[in-house]
JSON list of C-alpha atoms in Angstrom, two decimals:
[
{"chain": "Y", "resi": 522, "resn": "UNK", "atom": "CA", "xyz": [240.78, -4.44, -27.99]},
{"chain": "Y", "resi": 523, "resn": "UNK", "atom": "CA", "xyz": [240.88, -6.26, -31.32]},
{"chain": "Y", "resi": 524, "resn": "UNK", "atom": "CA", "xyz": [241.90, -9.90, -31.12]},
{"chain": "Y", "resi": 525, "resn": "UNK", "atom": "CA", "xyz": [244.32, -11.24, -33.73]},
{"chain": "Y", "resi": 526, "resn": "UNK", "atom": "CA", "xyz": [241.65, -13.27, -35.52]},
{"chain": "Y", "resi": 527, "resn": "UNK", "atom": "CA", "xyz": [239.53, -10.15, -35.89]},
{"chain": "Y", "resi": 528, "resn": "UNK", "atom": "CA", "xyz": [242.28, -8.40, -37.87]},
{"chain": "Y", "resi": 529, "resn": "UNK", "atom": "CA", "xyz": [241.59, -10.52, -40.90]},
{"chain": "Y", "resi": 530, "resn": "UNK", "atom": "CA", "xyz": [237.88, -9.78, -40.69]},
{"chain": "Y", "resi": 531, "resn": "UNK", "atom": "CA", "xyz": [238.02, -6.04, -40.05]},
{"chain": "Y", "resi": 532, "resn": "UNK", "atom": "CA", "xyz": [241.03, -4.67, -41.94]},
{"chain": "Y", "resi": 533, "resn": "UNK", "atom": "CA", "xyz": [240.07, -5.82, -45.46]},
{"chain": "Y", "resi": 534, "resn": "UNK", "atom": "CA", "xyz": [237.02, -3.54, -45.22]},
{"chain": "Y", "resi": 535, "resn": "UNK", "atom": "CA", "xyz": [239.20, -0.44, -44.92]},
{"chain": "Y", "resi": 536, "resn": "UNK", "atom": "CA", "xyz": [241.62, 0.38, -47.74]},
{"chain": "Y", "resi": 537, "resn": "UNK", "atom": "CA", "xyz": [243.65, 2.87, -45.69]},
{"chain": "Y", "resi": 538, "resn": "UNK", "atom": "CA", "xyz": [244.44, 0.56, -42.76]},
{"chain": "Y", "resi": 539, "resn": "UNK", "atom": "CA", "xyz": [247.60, -1.50, -42.43]},
{"chain": "Y", "resi": 540, "resn": "UNK", "atom": "CA", "xyz": [249.16, -3.60, -39.67]},
{"chain": "Y", "resi": 541, "resn": "UNK", "atom": "CA", "xyz": [252.71, -3.69, -38.42]},
{"chain": "Y", "resi": 542, "resn": "UNK", "atom": "CA", "xyz": [254.73, -6.77, -37.61]},
{"chain": "Y", "resi": 543, "resn": "UNK", "atom": "CA", "xyz": [255.54, -6.27, -33.92]},
{"chain": "Y", "resi": 544, "resn": "UNK", "atom": "CA", "xyz": [251.97, -7.29, -32.99]},
{"chain": "Y", "resi": 545, "resn": "UNK", "atom": "CA", "xyz": [253.05, -10.87, -33.61]},
{"chain": "Y", "resi": 546, "resn": "UNK", "atom": "CA", "xyz": [255.33, -13.03, -31.51]},
{"chain": "Y", "resi": 547, "resn": "UNK", "atom": "CA", "xyz": [255.85, -15.66, -34.22]},
{"chain": "Y", "resi": 548, "resn": "UNK", "atom": "CA", "xyz": [256.89, -15.53, -37.90]},
{"chain": "Y", "resi": 549, "resn": "UNK", "atom": "CA", "xyz": [253.93, -17.77, -38.77]},
{"chain": "Y", "resi": 550, "resn": "UNK", "atom": "CA", "xyz": [251.52, -14.96, -37.87]},
{"chain": "Y", "resi": 551, "resn": "UNK", "atom": "CA", "xyz": [253.30, -12.58, -40.22]},
{"chain": "Y", "resi": 552, "resn": "UNK", "atom": "CA", "xyz": [252.96, -15.12, -43.02]},
{"chain": "Y", "resi": 553, "resn": "UNK", "atom": "CA", "xyz": [249.23, -15.40, -42.20]},
{"chain": "Y", "resi": 554, "resn": "UNK", "atom": "CA", "xyz": [248.84, -11.63, -42.31]},
{"chain": "Y", "resi": 555, "resn": "UNK", "atom": "CA", "xyz": [250.54, -11.42, -45.69]},
{"chain": "Y", "resi": 556, "resn": "UNK", "atom": "CA", "xyz": [248.35, -14.23, -47.00]},
{"chain": "Y", "resi": 557, "resn": "UNK", "atom": "CA", "xyz": [245.16, -12.59, -45.74]},
{"chain": "Y", "resi": 558, "resn": "UNK", "atom": "CA", "xyz": [245.86, -8.92, -46.40]},
{"chain": "Y", "resi": 559, "resn": "UNK", "atom": "CA", "xyz": [248.64, -8.84, -48.98]},
{"chain": "Y", "resi": 560, "resn": "UNK", "atom": "CA", "xyz": [252.19, -7.70, -48.37]},
{"chain": "Y", "resi": 561, "resn": "UNK", "atom": "CA", "xyz": [251.23, -4.15, -49.40]},
{"chain": "Y", "resi": 562, "resn": "UNK", "atom": "CA", "xyz": [249.33, -3.70, -46.11]},
{"chain": "Y", "resi": 563, "resn": "UNK", "atom": "CA", "xyz": [252.00, -4.95, -43.71]},
{"chain": "Y", "resi": 564, "resn": "UNK", "atom": "CA", "xyz": [254.64, -2.62, -42.25]},
{"chain": "Y", "resi": 565, "resn": "UNK", "atom": "CA", "xyz": [257.79, -3.58, -40.39]},
{"chain": "Y", "resi": 566, "resn": "UNK", "atom": "CA", "xyz": [257.49, -2.58, -36.75]},
{"chain": "Y", "resi": 567, "resn": "UNK", "atom": "CA", "xyz": [260.36, -2.76, -34.28]},
{"chain": "Y", "resi": 568, "resn": "UNK", "atom": "CA", "xyz": [258.36, -2.13, -31.07]},
{"chain": "Y", "resi": 569, "resn": "UNK", "atom": "CA", "xyz": [261.51, -0.44, -29.74]},
{"chain": "Y", "resi": 570, "resn": "UNK", "atom": "CA", "xyz": [262.38, -0.12, -26.86]},
{"chain": "Y", "resi": 571, "resn": "UNK", "atom": "CA", "xyz": [260.15, -2.99, -25.71]},
{"chain": "Y", "resi": 572, "resn": "UNK", "atom": "CA", "xyz": [261.61, -5.48, -28.18]},
{"chain": "Y", "resi": 573, "resn": "UNK", "atom": "CA", "xyz": [264.97, -5.67, -29.86]},
{"chain": "Y", "resi": 574, "resn": "UNK", "atom": "CA", "xyz": [264.83, -4.62, -33.54]},
{"chain": "Y", "resi": 575, "resn": "UNK", "atom": "CA", "xyz": [266.98, -7.67, -34.35]},
{"chain": "Y", "resi": 576, "resn": "UNK", "atom": "CA", "xyz": [264.30, -9.99, -33.01]},
{"chain": "Y", "resi": 577, "resn": "UNK", "atom": "CA", "xyz": [261.65, -8.22, -35.06]},
{"chain": "Y", "resi": 578, "resn": "UNK", "atom": "CA", "xyz": [263.80, -8.54, -38.18]},
{"chain": "Y", "resi": 579, "resn": "UNK", "atom": "CA", "xyz": [264.35, -12.24, -37.38]},
{"chain": "Y", "resi": 580, "resn": "UNK", "atom": "CA", "xyz": [260.57, -12.77, -37.49]},
{"chain": "Y", "resi": 581, "resn": "UNK", "atom": "CA", "xyz": [260.37, -11.23, -40.96]},
{"chain": "Y", "resi": 582, "resn": "UNK", "atom": "CA", "xyz": [263.30, -13.25, -42.23]},
{"chain": "Y", "resi": 583, "resn": "UNK", "atom": "CA", "xyz": [261.68, -16.47, -40.98]},
{"chain": "Y", "resi": 584, "resn": "UNK", "atom": "CA", "xyz": [258.14, -15.84, -42.17]},
{"chain": "Y", "resi": 585, "resn": "UNK", "atom": "CA", "xyz": [258.79, -17.56, -45.51]},
{"chain": "Y", "resi": 586, "resn": "UNK", "atom": "CA", "xyz": [258.09, -14.41, -47.50]},
{"chain": "Y", "resi": 587, "resn": "UNK", "atom": "CA", "xyz": [258.90, -14.08, -51.16]},
{"chain": "Y", "resi": 588, "resn": "UNK", "atom": "CA", "xyz": [261.52, -11.46, -52.04]},
{"chain": "Y", "resi": 589, "resn": "UNK", "atom": "CA", "xyz": [258.93, -8.90, -53.19]},
{"chain": "Y", "resi": 590, "resn": "UNK", "atom": "CA", "xyz": [256.78, -9.47, -50.09]},
{"chain": "Y", "resi": 591, "resn": "UNK", "atom": "CA", "xyz": [259.80, -8.93, -47.85]},
{"chain": "Y", "resi": 592, "resn": "UNK", "atom": "CA", "xyz": [260.75, -5.75, -49.71]},
{"chain": "Y", "resi": 593, "resn": "UNK", "atom": "CA", "xyz": [257.20, -4.46, -49.29]},
{"chain": "Y", "resi": 594, "resn": "UNK", "atom": "CA", "xyz": [257.14, -5.18, -45.57]},
{"chain": "Y", "resi": 595, "resn": "UNK", "atom": "CA", "xyz": [260.63, -3.91, -44.80]},
{"chain": "Y", "resi": 596, "resn": "UNK", "atom": "CA", "xyz": [260.62, -0.64, -46.74]},
{"chain": "Y", "resi": 597, "resn": "UNK", "atom": "CA", "xyz": [258.41, -0.14, -49.79]},
{"chain": "Y", "resi": 598, "resn": "UNK", "atom": "CA", "xyz": [255.18, 0.23, -47.87]},
{"chain": "Y", "resi": 599, "resn": "UNK", "atom": "CA", "xyz": [256.64, 2.79, -45.46]},
{"chain": "Y", "resi": 600, "resn": "UNK", "atom": "CA", "xyz": [258.29, 4.62, -48.33]},
{"chain": "Y", "resi": 601, "resn": "UNK", "atom": "CA", "xyz": [254.97, 4.81, -50.16]},
{"chain": "Y", "resi": 602, "resn": "UNK", "atom": "CA", "xyz": [253.12, 6.04, -47.07]},
{"chain": "Y", "resi": 603, "resn": "UNK", "atom": "CA", "xyz": [255.54, 8.87, -46.39]},
{"chain": "Y", "resi": 604, "resn": "UNK", "atom": "CA", "xyz": [255.79, 9.61, -50.12]},
{"chain": "Y", "resi": 605, "resn": "UNK", "atom": "CA", "xyz": [259.50, 8.95, -50.63]},
{"chain": "Y", "resi": 606, "resn": "UNK", "atom": "CA", "xyz": [258.88, 7.28, -54.00]}
]
């Protein structure tokens, strides 16, 4: 199993790998992921039915993301991956 600290070491080596936000229990970790990997590599994850989607959205809203970073995480990245754009 990959520990959280390893994410920032391993993922930058692989252009086609992203992370999703439900791995984190705190908005601070999401901010750290965006800082380390860029908002283009972070996807919103609800972890439903284990977690409530509202709680997962709360973490994004409280991660001190810029508007463009939040848009990337919440929908642009997923839209790009499934080729909706």
